[in-house]
mmCIF file of C-alpha atoms and ligand atoms in Angstrom:
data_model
loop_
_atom_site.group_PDB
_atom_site.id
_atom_site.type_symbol
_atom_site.label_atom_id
_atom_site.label_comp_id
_atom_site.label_asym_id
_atom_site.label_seq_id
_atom_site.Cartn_x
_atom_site.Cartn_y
_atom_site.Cartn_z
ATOM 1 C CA UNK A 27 52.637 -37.476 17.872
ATOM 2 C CA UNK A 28 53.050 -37.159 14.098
ATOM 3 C CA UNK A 29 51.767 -33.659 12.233
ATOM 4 C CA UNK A 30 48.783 -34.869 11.142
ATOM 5 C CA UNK A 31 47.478 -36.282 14.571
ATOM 6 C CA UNK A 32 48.322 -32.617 15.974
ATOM 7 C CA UNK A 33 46.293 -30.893 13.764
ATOM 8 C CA UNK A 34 43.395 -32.999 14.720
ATOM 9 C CA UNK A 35 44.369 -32.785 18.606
ATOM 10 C CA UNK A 36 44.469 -28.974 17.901
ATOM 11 C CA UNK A 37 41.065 -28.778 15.674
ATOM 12 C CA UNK A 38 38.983 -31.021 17.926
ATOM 13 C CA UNK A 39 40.528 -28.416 21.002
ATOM 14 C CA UNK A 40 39.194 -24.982 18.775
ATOM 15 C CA UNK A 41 36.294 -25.527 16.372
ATOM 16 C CA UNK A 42 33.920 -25.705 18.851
ATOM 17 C CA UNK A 43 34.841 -22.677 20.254
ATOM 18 C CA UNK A 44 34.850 -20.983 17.034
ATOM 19 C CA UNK A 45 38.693 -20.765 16.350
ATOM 20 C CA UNK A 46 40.406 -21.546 13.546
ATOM 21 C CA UNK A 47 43.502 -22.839 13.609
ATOM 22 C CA UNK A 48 46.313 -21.658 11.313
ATOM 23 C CA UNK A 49 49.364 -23.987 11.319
ATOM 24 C CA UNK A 50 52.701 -21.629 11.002
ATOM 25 C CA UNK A 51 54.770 -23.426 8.420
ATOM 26 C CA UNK A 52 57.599 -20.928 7.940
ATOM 27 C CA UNK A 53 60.896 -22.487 7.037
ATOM 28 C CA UNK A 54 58.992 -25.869 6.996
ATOM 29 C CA UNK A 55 59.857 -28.121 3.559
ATOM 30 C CA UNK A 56 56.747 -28.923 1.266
ATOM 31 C CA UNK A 57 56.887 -32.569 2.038
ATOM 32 C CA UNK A 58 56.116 -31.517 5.845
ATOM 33 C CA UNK A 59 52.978 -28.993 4.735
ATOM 34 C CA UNK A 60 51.558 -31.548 2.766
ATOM 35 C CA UNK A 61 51.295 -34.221 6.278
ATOM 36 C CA UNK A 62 49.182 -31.695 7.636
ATOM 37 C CA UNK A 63 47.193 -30.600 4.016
ATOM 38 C CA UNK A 64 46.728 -34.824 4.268
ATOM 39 C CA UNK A 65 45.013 -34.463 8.222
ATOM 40 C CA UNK A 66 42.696 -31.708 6.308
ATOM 41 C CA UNK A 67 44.742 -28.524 6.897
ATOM 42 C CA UNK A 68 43.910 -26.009 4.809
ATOM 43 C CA UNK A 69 44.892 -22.909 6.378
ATOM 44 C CA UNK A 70 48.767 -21.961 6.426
ATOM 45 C CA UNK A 71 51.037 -19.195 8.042
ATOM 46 C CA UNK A 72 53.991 -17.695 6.464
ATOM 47 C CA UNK A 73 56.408 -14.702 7.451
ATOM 48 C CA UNK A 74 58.605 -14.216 4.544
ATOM 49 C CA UNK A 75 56.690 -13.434 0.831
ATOM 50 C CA UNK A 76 58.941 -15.216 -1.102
ATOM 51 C CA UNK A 77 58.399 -18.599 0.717
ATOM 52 C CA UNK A 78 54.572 -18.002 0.796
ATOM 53 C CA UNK A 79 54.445 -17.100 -3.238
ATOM 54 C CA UNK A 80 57.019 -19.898 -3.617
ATOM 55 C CA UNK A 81 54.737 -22.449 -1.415
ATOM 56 C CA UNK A 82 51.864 -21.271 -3.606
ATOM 57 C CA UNK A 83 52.914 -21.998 -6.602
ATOM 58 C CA UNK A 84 54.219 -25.881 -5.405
ATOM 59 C CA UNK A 85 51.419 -26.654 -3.433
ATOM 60 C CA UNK A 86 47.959 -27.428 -3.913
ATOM 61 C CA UNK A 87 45.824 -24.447 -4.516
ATOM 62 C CA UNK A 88 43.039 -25.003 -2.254
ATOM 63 C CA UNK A 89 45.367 -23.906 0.530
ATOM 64 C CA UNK A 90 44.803 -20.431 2.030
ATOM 65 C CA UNK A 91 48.128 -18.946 2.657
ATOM 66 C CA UNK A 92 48.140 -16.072 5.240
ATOM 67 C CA UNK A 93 50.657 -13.667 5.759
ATOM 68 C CA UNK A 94 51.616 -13.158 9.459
ATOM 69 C CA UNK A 95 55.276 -11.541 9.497
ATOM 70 C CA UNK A 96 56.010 -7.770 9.360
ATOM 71 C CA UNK A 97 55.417 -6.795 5.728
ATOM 72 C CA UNK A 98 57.684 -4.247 3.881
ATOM 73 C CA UNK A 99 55.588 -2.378 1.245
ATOM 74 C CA UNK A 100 57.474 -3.620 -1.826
ATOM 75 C CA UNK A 101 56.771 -7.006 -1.703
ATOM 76 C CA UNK A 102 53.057 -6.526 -1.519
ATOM 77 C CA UNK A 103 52.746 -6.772 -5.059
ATOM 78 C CA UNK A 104 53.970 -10.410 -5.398
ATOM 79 C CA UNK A 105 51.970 -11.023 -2.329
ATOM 80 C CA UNK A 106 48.568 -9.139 -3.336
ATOM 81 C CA UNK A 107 47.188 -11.595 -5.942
ATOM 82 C CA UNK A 108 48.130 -15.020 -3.537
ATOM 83 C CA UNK A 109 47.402 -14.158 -0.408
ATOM 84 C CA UNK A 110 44.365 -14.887 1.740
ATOM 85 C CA UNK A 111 44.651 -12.900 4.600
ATOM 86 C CA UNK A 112 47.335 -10.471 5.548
ATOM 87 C CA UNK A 113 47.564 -10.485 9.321
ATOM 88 C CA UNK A 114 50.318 -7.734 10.040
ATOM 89 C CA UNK A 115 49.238 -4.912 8.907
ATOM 90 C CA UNK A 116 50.955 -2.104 11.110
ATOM 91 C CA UNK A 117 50.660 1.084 8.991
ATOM 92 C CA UNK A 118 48.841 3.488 6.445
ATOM 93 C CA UNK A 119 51.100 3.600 4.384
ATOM 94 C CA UNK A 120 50.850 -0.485 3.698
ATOM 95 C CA UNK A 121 47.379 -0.465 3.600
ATOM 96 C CA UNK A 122 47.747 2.147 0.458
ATOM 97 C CA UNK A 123 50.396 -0.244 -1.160
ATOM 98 C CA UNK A 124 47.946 -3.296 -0.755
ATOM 99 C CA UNK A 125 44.727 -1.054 -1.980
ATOM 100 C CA UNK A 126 46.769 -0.445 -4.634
ATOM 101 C CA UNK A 127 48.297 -3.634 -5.615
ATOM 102 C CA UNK A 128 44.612 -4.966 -4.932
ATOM 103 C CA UNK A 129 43.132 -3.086 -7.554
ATOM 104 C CA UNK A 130 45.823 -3.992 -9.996
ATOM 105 C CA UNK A 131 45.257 -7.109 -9.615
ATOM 106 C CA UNK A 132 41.018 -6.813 -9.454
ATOM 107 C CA UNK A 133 40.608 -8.226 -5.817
ATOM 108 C CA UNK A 134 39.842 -6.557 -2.556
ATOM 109 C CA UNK A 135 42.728 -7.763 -0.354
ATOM 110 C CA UNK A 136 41.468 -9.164 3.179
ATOM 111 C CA UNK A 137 43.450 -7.880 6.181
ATOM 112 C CA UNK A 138 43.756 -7.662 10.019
ATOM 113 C CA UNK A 139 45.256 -4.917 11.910
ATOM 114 C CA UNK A 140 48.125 -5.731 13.882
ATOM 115 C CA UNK A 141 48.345 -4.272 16.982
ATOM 116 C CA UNK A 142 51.340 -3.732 19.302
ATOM 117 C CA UNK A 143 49.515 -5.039 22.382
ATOM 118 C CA UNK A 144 53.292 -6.564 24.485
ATOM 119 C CA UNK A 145 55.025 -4.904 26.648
ATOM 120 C CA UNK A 146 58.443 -5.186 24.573
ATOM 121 C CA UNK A 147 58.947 -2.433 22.453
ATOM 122 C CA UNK A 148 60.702 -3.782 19.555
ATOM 123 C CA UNK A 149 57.314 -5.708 18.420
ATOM 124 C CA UNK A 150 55.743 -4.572 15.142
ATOM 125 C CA UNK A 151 51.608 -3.047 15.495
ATOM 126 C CA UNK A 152 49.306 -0.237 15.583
ATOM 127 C CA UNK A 153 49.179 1.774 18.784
ATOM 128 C CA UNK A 154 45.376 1.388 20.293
ATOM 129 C CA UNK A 155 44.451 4.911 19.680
ATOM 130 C CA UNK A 156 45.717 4.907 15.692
ATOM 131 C CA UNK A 157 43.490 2.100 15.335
ATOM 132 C CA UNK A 158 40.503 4.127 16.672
ATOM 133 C CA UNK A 159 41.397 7.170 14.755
ATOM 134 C CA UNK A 160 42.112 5.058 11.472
ATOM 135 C CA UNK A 161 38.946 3.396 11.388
ATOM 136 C CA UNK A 162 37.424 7.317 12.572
ATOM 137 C CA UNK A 163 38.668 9.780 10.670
ATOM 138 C CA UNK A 164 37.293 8.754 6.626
ATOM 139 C CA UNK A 165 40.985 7.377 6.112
ATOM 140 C CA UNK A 166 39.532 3.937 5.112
ATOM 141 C CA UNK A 167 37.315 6.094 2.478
ATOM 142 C CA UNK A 168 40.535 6.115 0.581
ATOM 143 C CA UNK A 169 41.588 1.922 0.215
ATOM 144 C CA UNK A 170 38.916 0.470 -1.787
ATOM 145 C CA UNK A 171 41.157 -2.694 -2.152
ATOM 146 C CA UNK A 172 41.050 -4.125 0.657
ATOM 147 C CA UNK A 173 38.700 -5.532 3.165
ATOM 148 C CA UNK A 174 39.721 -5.039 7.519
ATOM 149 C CA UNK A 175 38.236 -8.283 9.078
ATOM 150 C CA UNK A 176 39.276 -7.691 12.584
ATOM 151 C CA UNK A 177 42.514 -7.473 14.988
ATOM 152 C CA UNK A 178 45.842 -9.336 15.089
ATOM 153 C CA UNK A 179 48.007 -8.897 18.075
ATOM 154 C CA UNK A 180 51.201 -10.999 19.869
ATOM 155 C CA UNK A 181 51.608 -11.247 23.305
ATOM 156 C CA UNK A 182 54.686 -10.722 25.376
ATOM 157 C CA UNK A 183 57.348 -13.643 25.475
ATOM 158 C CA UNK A 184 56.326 -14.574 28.942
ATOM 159 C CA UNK A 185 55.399 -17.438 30.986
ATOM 160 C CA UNK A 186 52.923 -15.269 32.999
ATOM 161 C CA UNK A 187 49.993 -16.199 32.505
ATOM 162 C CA UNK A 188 48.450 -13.314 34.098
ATOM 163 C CA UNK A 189 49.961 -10.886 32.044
ATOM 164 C CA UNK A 190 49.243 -12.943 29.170
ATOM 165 C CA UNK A 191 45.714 -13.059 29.923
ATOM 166 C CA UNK A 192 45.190 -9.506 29.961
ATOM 167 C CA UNK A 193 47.282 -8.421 26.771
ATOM 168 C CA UNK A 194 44.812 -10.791 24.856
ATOM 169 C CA UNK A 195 41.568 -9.448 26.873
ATOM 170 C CA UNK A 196 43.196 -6.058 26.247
ATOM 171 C CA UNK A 197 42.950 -6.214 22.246
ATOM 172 C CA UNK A 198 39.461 -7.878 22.634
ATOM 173 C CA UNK A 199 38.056 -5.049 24.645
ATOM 174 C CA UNK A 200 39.257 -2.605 22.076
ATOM 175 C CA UNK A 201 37.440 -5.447 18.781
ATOM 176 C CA UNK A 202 34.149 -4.568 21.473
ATOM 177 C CA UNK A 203 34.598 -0.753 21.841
ATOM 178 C CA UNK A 204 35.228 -0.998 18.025
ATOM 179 C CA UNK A 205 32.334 -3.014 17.157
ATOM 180 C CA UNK A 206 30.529 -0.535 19.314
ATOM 181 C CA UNK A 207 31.236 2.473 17.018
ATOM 182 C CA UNK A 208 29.992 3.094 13.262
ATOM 183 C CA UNK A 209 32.638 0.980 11.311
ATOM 184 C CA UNK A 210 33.363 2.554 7.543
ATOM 185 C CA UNK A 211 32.317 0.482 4.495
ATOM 186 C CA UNK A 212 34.805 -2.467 4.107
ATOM 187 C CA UNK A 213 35.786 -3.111 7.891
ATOM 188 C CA UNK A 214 34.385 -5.563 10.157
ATOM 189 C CA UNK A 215 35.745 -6.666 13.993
ATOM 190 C CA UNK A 216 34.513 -10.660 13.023
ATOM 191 C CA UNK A 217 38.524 -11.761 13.512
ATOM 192 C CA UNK A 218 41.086 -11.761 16.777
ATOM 193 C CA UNK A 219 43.482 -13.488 15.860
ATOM 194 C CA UNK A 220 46.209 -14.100 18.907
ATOM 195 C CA UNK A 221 47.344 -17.031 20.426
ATOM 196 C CA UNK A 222 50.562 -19.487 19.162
ATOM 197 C CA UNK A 223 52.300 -22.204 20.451
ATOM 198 C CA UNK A 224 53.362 -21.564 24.424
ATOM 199 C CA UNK A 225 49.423 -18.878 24.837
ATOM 200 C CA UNK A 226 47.340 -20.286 22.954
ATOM 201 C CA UNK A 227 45.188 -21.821 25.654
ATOM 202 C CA UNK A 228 44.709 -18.347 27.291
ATOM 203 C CA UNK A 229 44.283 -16.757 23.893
ATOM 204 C CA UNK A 230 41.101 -19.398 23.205
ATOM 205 C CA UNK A 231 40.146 -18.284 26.777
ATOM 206 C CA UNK A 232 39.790 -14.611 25.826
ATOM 207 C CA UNK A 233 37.951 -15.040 22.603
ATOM 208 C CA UNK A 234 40.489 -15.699 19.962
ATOM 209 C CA UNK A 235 39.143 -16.843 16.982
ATOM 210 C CA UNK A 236 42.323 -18.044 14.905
ATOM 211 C CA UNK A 237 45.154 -19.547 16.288
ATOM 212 C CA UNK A 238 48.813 -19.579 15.159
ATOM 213 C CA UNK A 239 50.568 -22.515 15.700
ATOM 214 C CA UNK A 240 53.753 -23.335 14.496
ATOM 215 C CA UNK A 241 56.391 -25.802 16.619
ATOM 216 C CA UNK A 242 53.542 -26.995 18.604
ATOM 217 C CA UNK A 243 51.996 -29.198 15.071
ATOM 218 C CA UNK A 244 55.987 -29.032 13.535
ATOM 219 C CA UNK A 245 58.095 -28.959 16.107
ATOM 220 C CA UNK A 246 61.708 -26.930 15.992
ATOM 221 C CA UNK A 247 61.699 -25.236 13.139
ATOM 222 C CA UNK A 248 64.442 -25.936 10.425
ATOM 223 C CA UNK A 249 66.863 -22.854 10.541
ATOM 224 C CA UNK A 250 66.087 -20.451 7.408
ATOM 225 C CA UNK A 251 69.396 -20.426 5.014
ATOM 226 C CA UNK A 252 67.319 -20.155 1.616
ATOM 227 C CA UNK A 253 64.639 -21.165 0.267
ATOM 228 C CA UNK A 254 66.230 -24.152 -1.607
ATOM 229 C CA UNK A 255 65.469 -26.746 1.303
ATOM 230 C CA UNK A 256 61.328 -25.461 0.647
HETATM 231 C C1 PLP C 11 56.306 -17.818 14.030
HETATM 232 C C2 PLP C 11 55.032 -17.129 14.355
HETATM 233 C C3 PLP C 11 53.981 -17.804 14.998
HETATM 234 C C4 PLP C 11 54.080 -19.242 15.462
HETATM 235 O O1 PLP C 11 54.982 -19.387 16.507
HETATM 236 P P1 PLP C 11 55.101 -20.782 17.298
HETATM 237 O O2 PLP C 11 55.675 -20.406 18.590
HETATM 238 O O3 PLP C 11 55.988 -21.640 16.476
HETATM 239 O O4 PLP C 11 53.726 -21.344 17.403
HETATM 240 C C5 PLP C 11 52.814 -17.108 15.232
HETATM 241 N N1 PLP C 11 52.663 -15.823 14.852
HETATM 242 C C6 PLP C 11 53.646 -15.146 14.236
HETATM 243 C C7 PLP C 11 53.406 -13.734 13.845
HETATM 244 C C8 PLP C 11 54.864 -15.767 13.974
HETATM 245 O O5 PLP C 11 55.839 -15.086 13.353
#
């Protein structure tokens, strides 16, 4: 199947269950983002801020680029005035940098908190109970800049779906118990976004409602050298 037939497979699959899909295109060339910008994809996914300003600048600019990766806080002020969502936010001290950056730039920055949901340690993400005291404690009070639109969280690398299955319904329980509580000025629990290539179905399942999908609309992704082959 070529890109653009994907994306339409995919679509047909989660719009009417409210999901949006975000096709990953990290490390993919221009002339392969614009097959799927052709099928009507407007909604991108990079890891690396570089390749997503670089990707802004060369592409059309009704594209939404969202940031998915682990972000360090000194490239959020190349990425504050571009970017459309920031998905990995893991940390106070990144929502300051963005707040900050977001004001310098005279936007209010829309993010997700990441949350470490797998059972492997080494992946990036708020603990459950920073989240709640975060969004508890008046902290927010303090980041004007930016907007929290809901949850991000990836699953374990696993084939089980079981286990699968309840990391996802895991981080939805805690969007309920959040939505459940008095949420500060500037933070909604609209967004969950989980699911990519290999758990997607079983992220749709437990109420995901963006997708991101990467080798499953591009296939094997190129290797990353630099960013001369973008
Ligand atoms: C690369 C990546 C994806 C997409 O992975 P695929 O397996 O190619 O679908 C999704 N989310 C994050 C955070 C990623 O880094």
């Amino acid at each position: 199947m070529a890109i653009g037939e994907r994306i339409l497979a995919l679509r047909r699959e989660l719009e009417p269950r409210g999901c949006r899909l975000i096709a990953v295109s990290k490390t993919q060339p221009v002339e392969r983002i614009m097959e799927a910008y052709a099928a009507g994809q407007r909604g991108f996914g990079e890891n690396k801020v570089q390749e997503l300003v670089k990707k802004h600048e060369a592409m059309p600019k009704d594209i939404e680029w969202h940031m998915i990766g682990h972000l360090q806080t000194n490239k959020v002020k190349l990425l504050a005035p571009v970017v459309a969502l920031v998905h990995s936010v893991d940390s106070v001290g990144l929502l300051a940098e963005i707040s900050k950056h977001g004001e310098k730039v005279g936007r209010v920055v829309p993010c997700l908190l990441q949350v470490h949901i797998a059972a492997e340690k080494e992946k990036f993400g708020f603990e459950e109970p920073e989240v709640i005291d975060l969004l508890t404690s008046g902290t927010m009070t303090r980041f004007p800049f930016l907007r929290i639109e809901g949850l991000m969280g990836m699953a374990t690398r696993t084939q089980e779906p079981g286990q699968l299955q309840q990391e996802f319904r895991r981080l939805r329980g805690l969007r309920e118990a959040l939505r459940a509580t008095k949420l500060p000025d500037h933070v909604s629990m609209k967004e969950l976004s989980m699911g990519m290539s290999d758990d997607y179905a079983i992220a749709l399942e437990e109420g995901s409602t963006m997708v991101r999908i990467g080798t499953g609309i591009f296939g094997t992704r190129p290797p990353r050298d630099d960013l001369s082959n973008i």
